[in-house]
PDB file of C-alpha atoms in Angstrom:
ATOM      1  CA  UNK A   1     -31.311  20.507  56.432  1.00 75.00           C
ATOM      2  CA  UNK A   2     -35.044  20.050  55.813  1.00 79.00           C
ATOM      3  CA  UNK A   3     -35.901  22.305  58.771  1.00 79.00           C
ATOM      4  CA  UNK A   4     -33.627  25.104  57.547  1.00 74.00           C
ATOM      5  CA  UNK A   5     -34.859  24.977  53.950  1.00 72.00           C
ATOM      6  CA  UNK A   6     -38.491  24.849  55.094  1.00 76.00           C
ATOM      7  CA  UNK A   7     -37.895  27.960  57.166  1.00 77.00           C
ATOM      8  CA  UNK A   8     -36.241  29.687  54.193  1.00 75.00           C
ATOM      9  CA  UNK A   9     -39.116  28.934  51.818  1.00 73.00           C
ATOM     10  CA  UNK A  10     -41.714  29.930  54.415  1.00 77.00           C
ATOM     11  CA  UNK A  11     -40.016  33.327  54.826  1.00 73.00           C
ATOM     12  CA  UNK A  12     -39.253  33.804  51.119  1.00 80.00           C
ATOM     13  CA  UNK A  13     -41.416  31.494  48.958  1.00 76.00           C
ATOM     14  CA  UNK A  14     -39.922  32.951  45.773  1.00 83.00           C
ATOM     15  CA  UNK A  15     -36.465  31.489  46.571  1.00 80.00           C
ATOM     16  CA  UNK A  16     -36.393  28.857  43.836  1.00 90.00           C
ATOM     17  CA  UNK A  17     -32.958  27.620  44.902  1.00 89.00           C
ATOM     18  CA  UNK A  18     -34.208  26.963  48.442  1.00 87.00           C
ATOM     19  CA  UNK A  19     -37.145  24.952  47.061  1.00 86.00           C
ATOM     20  CA  UNK A  20     -34.707  22.939  44.926  1.00 92.00           C
ATOM     21  CA  UNK A  21     -32.393  22.373  47.895  1.00 91.00           C
ATOM     22  CA  UNK A  22     -35.380  21.256  49.952  1.00 90.00           C
ATOM     23  CA  UNK A  23     -36.235  18.848  47.134  1.00 93.00           C
ATOM     24  CA  UNK A  24     -32.676  17.497  47.219  1.00 94.00           C
ATOM     25  CA  UNK A  25     -32.904  17.028  50.992  1.00 93.00           C
ATOM     26  CA  UNK A  26     -36.224  15.183  50.659  1.00 95.00           C
ATOM     27  CA  UNK A  27     -34.817  13.016  47.855  1.00 95.00           C
ATOM     28  CA  UNK A  28     -31.819  12.129  50.012  1.00 94.00           C
ATOM     29  CA  UNK A  29     -34.225  11.063  52.763  1.00 94.00           C
ATOM     30  CA  UNK A  30     -36.254   9.070  50.191  1.00 95.00           C
ATOM     31  CA  UNK A  31     -39.278  11.264  50.815  1.00 95.00           C
ATOM     32  CA  UNK A  32     -39.875  11.335  47.097  1.00 97.00           C
ATOM     33  CA  UNK A  33     -43.365  12.813  46.857  1.00 97.00           C
ATOM     34  CA  UNK A  34     -42.220  15.737  49.014  1.00 95.00           C
ATOM     35  CA  UNK A  35     -39.175  16.095  46.745  1.00 96.00           C
ATOM     36  CA  UNK A  36     -41.481  16.257  43.711  1.00 97.00           C
ATOM     37  CA  UNK A  37     -43.542  18.998  45.360  1.00 96.00           C
ATOM     38  CA  UNK A  38     -40.429  21.010  46.220  1.00 95.00           C
ATOM     39  CA  UNK A  39     -38.941  20.722  42.726  1.00 97.00           C
ATOM     40  CA  UNK A  40     -42.277  21.769  41.244  1.00 97.00           C
ATOM     41  CA  UNK A  41     -42.289  24.863  43.486  1.00 95.00           C
ATOM     42  CA  UNK A  42     -38.749  25.686  42.357  1.00 95.00           C
ATOM     43  CA  UNK A  43     -39.819  25.335  38.723  1.00 97.00           C
ATOM     44  CA  UNK A  44     -42.963  27.427  39.313  1.00 96.00           C
ATOM     45  CA  UNK A  45     -40.703  30.216  40.582  1.00 95.00           C
ATOM     46  CA  UNK A  46     -38.095  29.770  37.840  1.00 96.00           C
ATOM     47  CA  UNK A  47     -39.410  27.786  34.856  1.00 97.00           C
ATOM     48  CA  UNK A  48     -36.002  27.778  33.130  1.00 97.00           C
ATOM     49  CA  UNK A  49     -34.222  26.117  36.088  1.00 97.00           C
ATOM     50  CA  UNK A  50     -32.729  23.158  34.195  1.00 97.00           C
ATOM     51  CA  UNK A  51     -31.237  21.521  37.282  1.00 97.00           C
ATOM     52  CA  UNK A  52     -34.623  21.411  39.024  1.00 97.00           C
ATOM     53  CA  UNK A  53     -36.195  19.809  35.937  1.00 98.00           C
ATOM     54  CA  UNK A  54     -33.414  17.198  35.875  1.00 98.00           C
ATOM     55  CA  UNK A  55     -33.683  16.504  39.616  1.00 97.00           C
ATOM     56  CA  UNK A  56     -37.453  16.206  39.230  1.00 98.00           C
ATOM     57  CA  UNK A  57     -36.826  13.687  36.457  1.00 98.00           C
ATOM     58  CA  UNK A  58     -34.530  11.644  38.700  1.00 97.00           C
ATOM     59  CA  UNK A  59     -37.194  11.630  41.399  1.00 98.00           C
ATOM     60  CA  UNK A  60     -39.905  10.562  38.948  1.00 98.00           C
ATOM     61  CA  UNK A  61     -37.576   7.761  37.779  1.00 97.00           C
ATOM     62  CA  UNK A  62     -37.140   6.597  41.381  1.00 96.00           C
ATOM     63  CA  UNK A  63     -40.935   6.566  41.699  1.00 97.00           C
ATOM     64  CA  UNK A  64     -41.206   4.430  38.545  1.00 96.00           C
ATOM     65  CA  UNK A  65     -42.912   7.236  36.636  1.00 97.00           C
ATOM     66  CA  UNK A  66     -40.725   6.938  33.543  1.00 97.00           C
ATOM     67  CA  UNK A  67     -42.813   9.022  31.141  1.00 97.00           C
ATOM     68  CA  UNK A  68     -42.778  11.949  33.564  1.00 98.00           C
ATOM     69  CA  UNK A  69     -39.069  11.412  34.186  1.00 98.00           C
ATOM     70  CA  UNK A  70     -38.254  11.531  30.496  1.00 98.00           C
ATOM     71  CA  UNK A  71     -40.451  14.604  30.008  1.00 98.00           C
ATOM     72  CA  UNK A  72     -38.578  16.363  32.825  1.00 98.00           C
ATOM     73  CA  UNK A  73     -35.189  15.491  31.336  1.00 98.00           C
ATOM     74  CA  UNK A  74     -36.339  16.730  27.922  1.00 98.00           C
ATOM     75  CA  UNK A  75     -37.437  20.026  29.533  1.00 98.00           C
ATOM     76  CA  UNK A  76     -34.033  20.372  31.207  1.00 98.00           C
ATOM     77  CA  UNK A  77     -32.306  19.731  27.880  1.00 98.00           C
ATOM     78  CA  UNK A  78     -34.555  22.164  26.014  1.00 98.00           C
ATOM     79  CA  UNK A  79     -33.385  24.827  28.473  1.00 98.00           C
ATOM     80  CA  UNK A  80     -29.748  23.723  28.616  1.00 98.00           C
ATOM     81  CA  UNK A  81     -28.836  21.460  25.647  1.00 98.00           C
ATOM     82  CA  UNK A  82     -25.242  21.008  26.829  1.00 98.00           C
ATOM     83  CA  UNK A  83     -26.293  19.669  30.260  1.00 98.00           C
ATOM     84  CA  UNK A  84     -24.349  16.396  30.256  1.00 98.00           C
ATOM     85  CA  UNK A  85     -25.810  15.117  33.518  1.00 98.00           C
ATOM     86  CA  UNK A  86     -29.355  15.498  32.171  1.00 98.00           C
ATOM     87  CA  UNK A  87     -28.370  13.552  29.046  1.00 98.00           C
ATOM     88  CA  UNK A  88     -27.074  10.641  31.126  1.00 98.00           C
ATOM     89  CA  UNK A  89     -30.105  10.827  33.436  1.00 98.00           C
ATOM     90  CA  UNK A  90     -32.339  10.636  30.356  1.00 98.00           C
ATOM     91  CA  UNK A  91     -30.275   7.658  29.219  1.00 98.00           C
ATOM     92  CA  UNK A  92     -30.953   5.896  32.521  1.00 98.00           C
ATOM     93  CA  UNK A  93     -34.707   6.421  32.157  1.00 98.00           C
ATOM     94  CA  UNK A  94     -34.619   5.253  28.532  1.00 98.00           C
ATOM     95  CA  UNK A  95     -32.716   2.116  29.566  1.00 98.00           C
ATOM     96  CA  UNK A  96     -35.289   1.375  32.233  1.00 96.00           C
ATOM     97  CA  UNK A  97     -38.010   1.831  29.593  1.00 97.00           C
ATOM     98  CA  UNK A  98     -36.253  -0.730  27.383  1.00 97.00           C
ATOM     99  CA  UNK A  99     -35.148   1.821  24.775  1.00 98.00           C
ATOM    100  CA  UNK A 100     -31.530   0.698  24.719  1.00 98.00           C
ATOM    101  CA  UNK A 101     -30.330   2.370  21.508  1.00 98.00           C
ATOM    102  CA  UNK A 102     -31.758   5.724  22.591  1.00 98.00           C
ATOM    103  CA  UNK A 103     -30.274   5.208  26.057  1.00 98.00           C
ATOM    104  CA  UNK A 104     -26.830   4.555  24.583  1.00 98.00           C
ATOM    105  CA  UNK A 105     -27.141   7.654  22.381  1.00 98.00           C
ATOM    106  CA  UNK A 106     -27.996   9.797  25.422  1.00 98.00           C
ATOM    107  CA  UNK A 107     -24.999   8.522  27.364  1.00 98.00           C
ATOM    108  CA  UNK A 108     -22.732   9.014  24.344  1.00 98.00           C
ATOM    109  CA  UNK A 109     -23.979  12.600  24.004  1.00 98.00           C
ATOM    110  CA  UNK A 110     -23.193  13.187  27.693  1.00 98.00           C
ATOM    111  CA  UNK A 111     -19.684  11.820  27.142  1.00 98.00           C
ATOM    112  CA  UNK A 112     -19.128  14.075  24.110  1.00 98.00           C
ATOM    113  CA  UNK A 113     -20.204  17.070  26.197  1.00 98.00           C
ATOM    114  CA  UNK A 114     -18.274  16.095  29.322  1.00 98.00           C
ATOM    115  CA  UNK A 115     -15.668  13.382  28.653  1.00 98.00           C
ATOM    116  CA  UNK A 116     -14.731  13.176  32.349  1.00 98.00           C
ATOM    117  CA  UNK A 117     -18.279  12.337  33.507  1.00 98.00           C
ATOM    118  CA  UNK A 118     -17.582   8.914  34.995  1.00 98.00           C
ATOM    119  CA  UNK A 119     -21.297   8.217  35.532  1.00 98.00           C
ATOM    120  CA  UNK A 120     -22.003   8.527  31.793  1.00 98.00           C
ATOM    121  CA  UNK A 121     -19.242   6.038  30.934  1.00 98.00           C
ATOM    122  CA  UNK A 122     -20.507   3.630  33.594  1.00 98.00           C
ATOM    123  CA  UNK A 123     -24.120   4.006  32.469  1.00 98.00           C
ATOM    124  CA  UNK A 124     -23.124   3.411  28.842  1.00 98.00           C
ATOM    125  CA  UNK A 125     -21.334   0.272  30.010  1.00 98.00           C
ATOM    126  CA  UNK A 126     -24.508  -0.932  31.698  1.00 97.00           C
ATOM    127  CA  UNK A 127     -26.511  -0.382  28.497  1.00 98.00           C
ATOM    128  CA  UNK A 128     -23.883  -2.139  26.385  1.00 98.00           C
ATOM    129  CA  UNK A 129     -23.928  -5.110  28.747  1.00 97.00           C
ATOM    130  CA  UNK A 130     -27.695  -5.366  28.466  1.00 96.00           C
ATOM    131  CA  UNK A 131     -27.274  -5.307  24.680  1.00 97.00           C
ATOM    132  CA  UNK A 132     -24.800  -8.188  24.937  1.00 96.00           C
ATOM    133  CA  UNK A 133     -21.934  -6.003  23.726  1.00 97.00           C
ATOM    134  CA  UNK A 134     -19.663  -7.135  26.523  1.00 97.00           C
ATOM    135  CA  UNK A 135     -16.313  -5.845  25.250  1.00 97.00           C
ATOM    136  CA  UNK A 136     -17.799  -2.364  24.834  1.00 98.00           C
ATOM    137  CA  UNK A 137     -19.440  -2.643  28.249  1.00 98.00           C
ATOM    138  CA  UNK A 138     -16.134  -3.493  29.910  1.00 98.00           C
ATOM    139  CA  UNK A 139     -14.347  -0.722  28.005  1.00 98.00           C
ATOM    140  CA  UNK A 140     -16.902   1.876  29.133  1.00 98.00           C
ATOM    141  CA  UNK A 141     -16.645   0.754  32.757  1.00 98.00           C
ATOM    142  CA  UNK A 142     -12.852   0.903  32.580  1.00 98.00           C
ATOM    143  CA  UNK A 143     -13.096   4.467  31.257  1.00 98.00           C
ATOM    144  CA  UNK A 144     -15.327   5.346  34.210  1.00 98.00           C
ATOM    145  CA  UNK A 145     -12.780   3.817  36.572  1.00 98.00           C
ATOM    146  CA  UNK A 146      -9.890   5.670  34.933  1.00 98.00           C
ATOM    147  CA  UNK A 147     -11.739   8.873  35.820  1.00 98.00           C
ATOM    148  CA  UNK A 148     -13.001   7.776  39.246  1.00 97.00           C
ATOM    149  CA  UNK A 149     -11.007   4.768  40.533  1.00 97.00           C
ATOM    150  CA  UNK A 150     -13.104   4.323  43.698  1.00 95.00           C
ATOM    151  CA  UNK A 151     -16.422   4.148  41.787  1.00 96.00           C
ATOM    152  CA  UNK A 152     -18.001   1.017  43.307  1.00 95.00           C
ATOM    153  CA  UNK A 153     -20.889   0.884  40.826  1.00 96.00           C
ATOM    154  CA  UNK A 154     -18.449   0.893  37.886  1.00 97.00           C
ATOM    155  CA  UNK A 155     -16.390  -1.888  39.493  1.00 96.00           C
ATOM    156  CA  UNK A 156     -19.619  -3.886  39.877  1.00 96.00           C
ATOM    157  CA  UNK A 157     -20.750  -3.232  36.310  1.00 97.00           C
ATOM    158  CA  UNK A 158     -17.297  -4.192  35.040  1.00 97.00           C
ATOM    159  CA  UNK A 159     -17.536  -7.365  37.116  1.00 96.00           C
ATOM    160  CA  UNK A 160     -20.955  -8.131  35.632  1.00 96.00           C
ATOM    161  CA  UNK A 161     -19.692  -7.704  32.072  1.00 97.00           C
ATOM    162  CA  UNK A 162     -16.607  -9.826  32.764  1.00 97.00           C
ATOM    163  CA  UNK A 163     -18.692 -12.520  34.457  1.00 96.00           C
ATOM    164  CA  UNK A 164     -21.061 -12.674  31.502  1.00 95.00           C
ATOM    165  CA  UNK A 165     -18.035 -12.907  29.181  1.00 95.00           C
ATOM    166  CA  UNK A 166     -16.763 -15.893  31.189  1.00 96.00           C
ATOM    167  CA  UNK A 167     -13.823 -14.037  32.747  1.00 96.00           C
ATOM    168  CA  UNK A 168     -14.656 -15.149  36.245  1.00 95.00           C
ATOM    169  CA  UNK A 169     -11.375 -14.369  38.032  1.00 96.00           C
ATOM    170  CA  UNK A 170     -11.376 -10.819  36.689  1.00 96.00           C
ATOM    171  CA  UNK A 171     -15.048 -10.470  37.600  1.00 95.00           C
ATOM    172  CA  UNK A 172     -14.369 -11.510  41.208  1.00 95.00           C
ATOM    173  CA  UNK A 173     -11.495  -9.017  41.367  1.00 95.00           C
ATOM    174  CA  UNK A 174     -13.841  -6.245  40.201  1.00 95.00           C
ATOM    175  CA  UNK A 175     -16.493  -7.212  42.745  1.00 95.00           C
ATOM    176  CA  UNK A 176     -13.859  -7.204  45.491  1.00 94.00           C
ATOM    177  CA  UNK A 177     -12.764  -3.695  44.460  1.00 94.00           C
ATOM    178  CA  UNK A 178     -16.388  -2.553  44.609  1.00 93.00           C
ATOM    179  CA  UNK A 179     -16.732  -3.911  48.139  1.00 94.00           C
ATOM    180  CA  UNK A 180     -13.390  -2.430  49.196  1.00 92.00           C
ATOM    181  CA  UNK A 181     -14.520   1.001  47.982  1.00 90.00           C
ATOM    182  CA  UNK A 182     -18.045   0.755  49.375  1.00 89.00           C
ATOM    183  CA  UNK A 183     -18.314  -1.978  52.029  1.00 87.00           C
ATOM    184  CA  UNK A 184     -22.092  -1.600  52.382  1.00 84.00           C
ATOM    185  CA  UNK A 185     -22.688  -1.896  48.620  1.00 77.00           C
ATOM    186  CA  UNK A 186     -25.136  -4.798  48.365  1.00 69.00           C
ATOM    187  CA  UNK A 187     -24.980  -5.053  44.551  1.00 72.00           C
ATOM    188  CA  UNK A 188     -21.390  -6.256  44.665  1.00 62.00           C
TER     189      UNK A 188
END
C-alpha cells in the first residue's frame, strides 16, 4: 500500500486523501514519524480535513506527544464538532494525561453523538475503572460488548473491573472471552 500511495502523491501532490491514506499505511506499519509527515501534507493541502487532524492526533498520542495529540483532536472537533471518533480519541489522550473527568466527558459526548460507538463505551469504562467507579466501568464495557460482542479489549476491560471488584470468576470468564476473540491479545 505504501508504494502505491507514494506513487500517487508523487504524481499528484495535491491529493490530500492519498497523503492521508499514506499516513494510515505508515501508522499501521508503526512508522509513526512518516505517518505524521503524511498527515501534515494532507492537512497542508486541505486544512479542514477533520479526519487527518484526528489521525494525526492518534499518531502523536502513540508517540507520547500528548499536548500535540490533544491540539490535533481539538482542531478536528473545531472543523467537525459532531465527530464522535475524535471526541473519544481526545478522551483517550486526556486519560493518558491524567485528566480523568475531562476524559469521561469526551467519551460521554462521543456516546451522545454516536450511541453505537463501542470504542467510546469501552474507553469510558476504562476511565471509570481508573476512577474506582467499578460498577459504572463494568456497565460501560457491557454496553460496548452489546454493540460489538467480539471486542477483545472490552472483554479485558470488563475483566479488569470485575477483578478489582472482587468478582474473580466473572473476571476470568471475561479474560477467556477476550482470548477466544483475539488469541494473540497479550493484555488478556
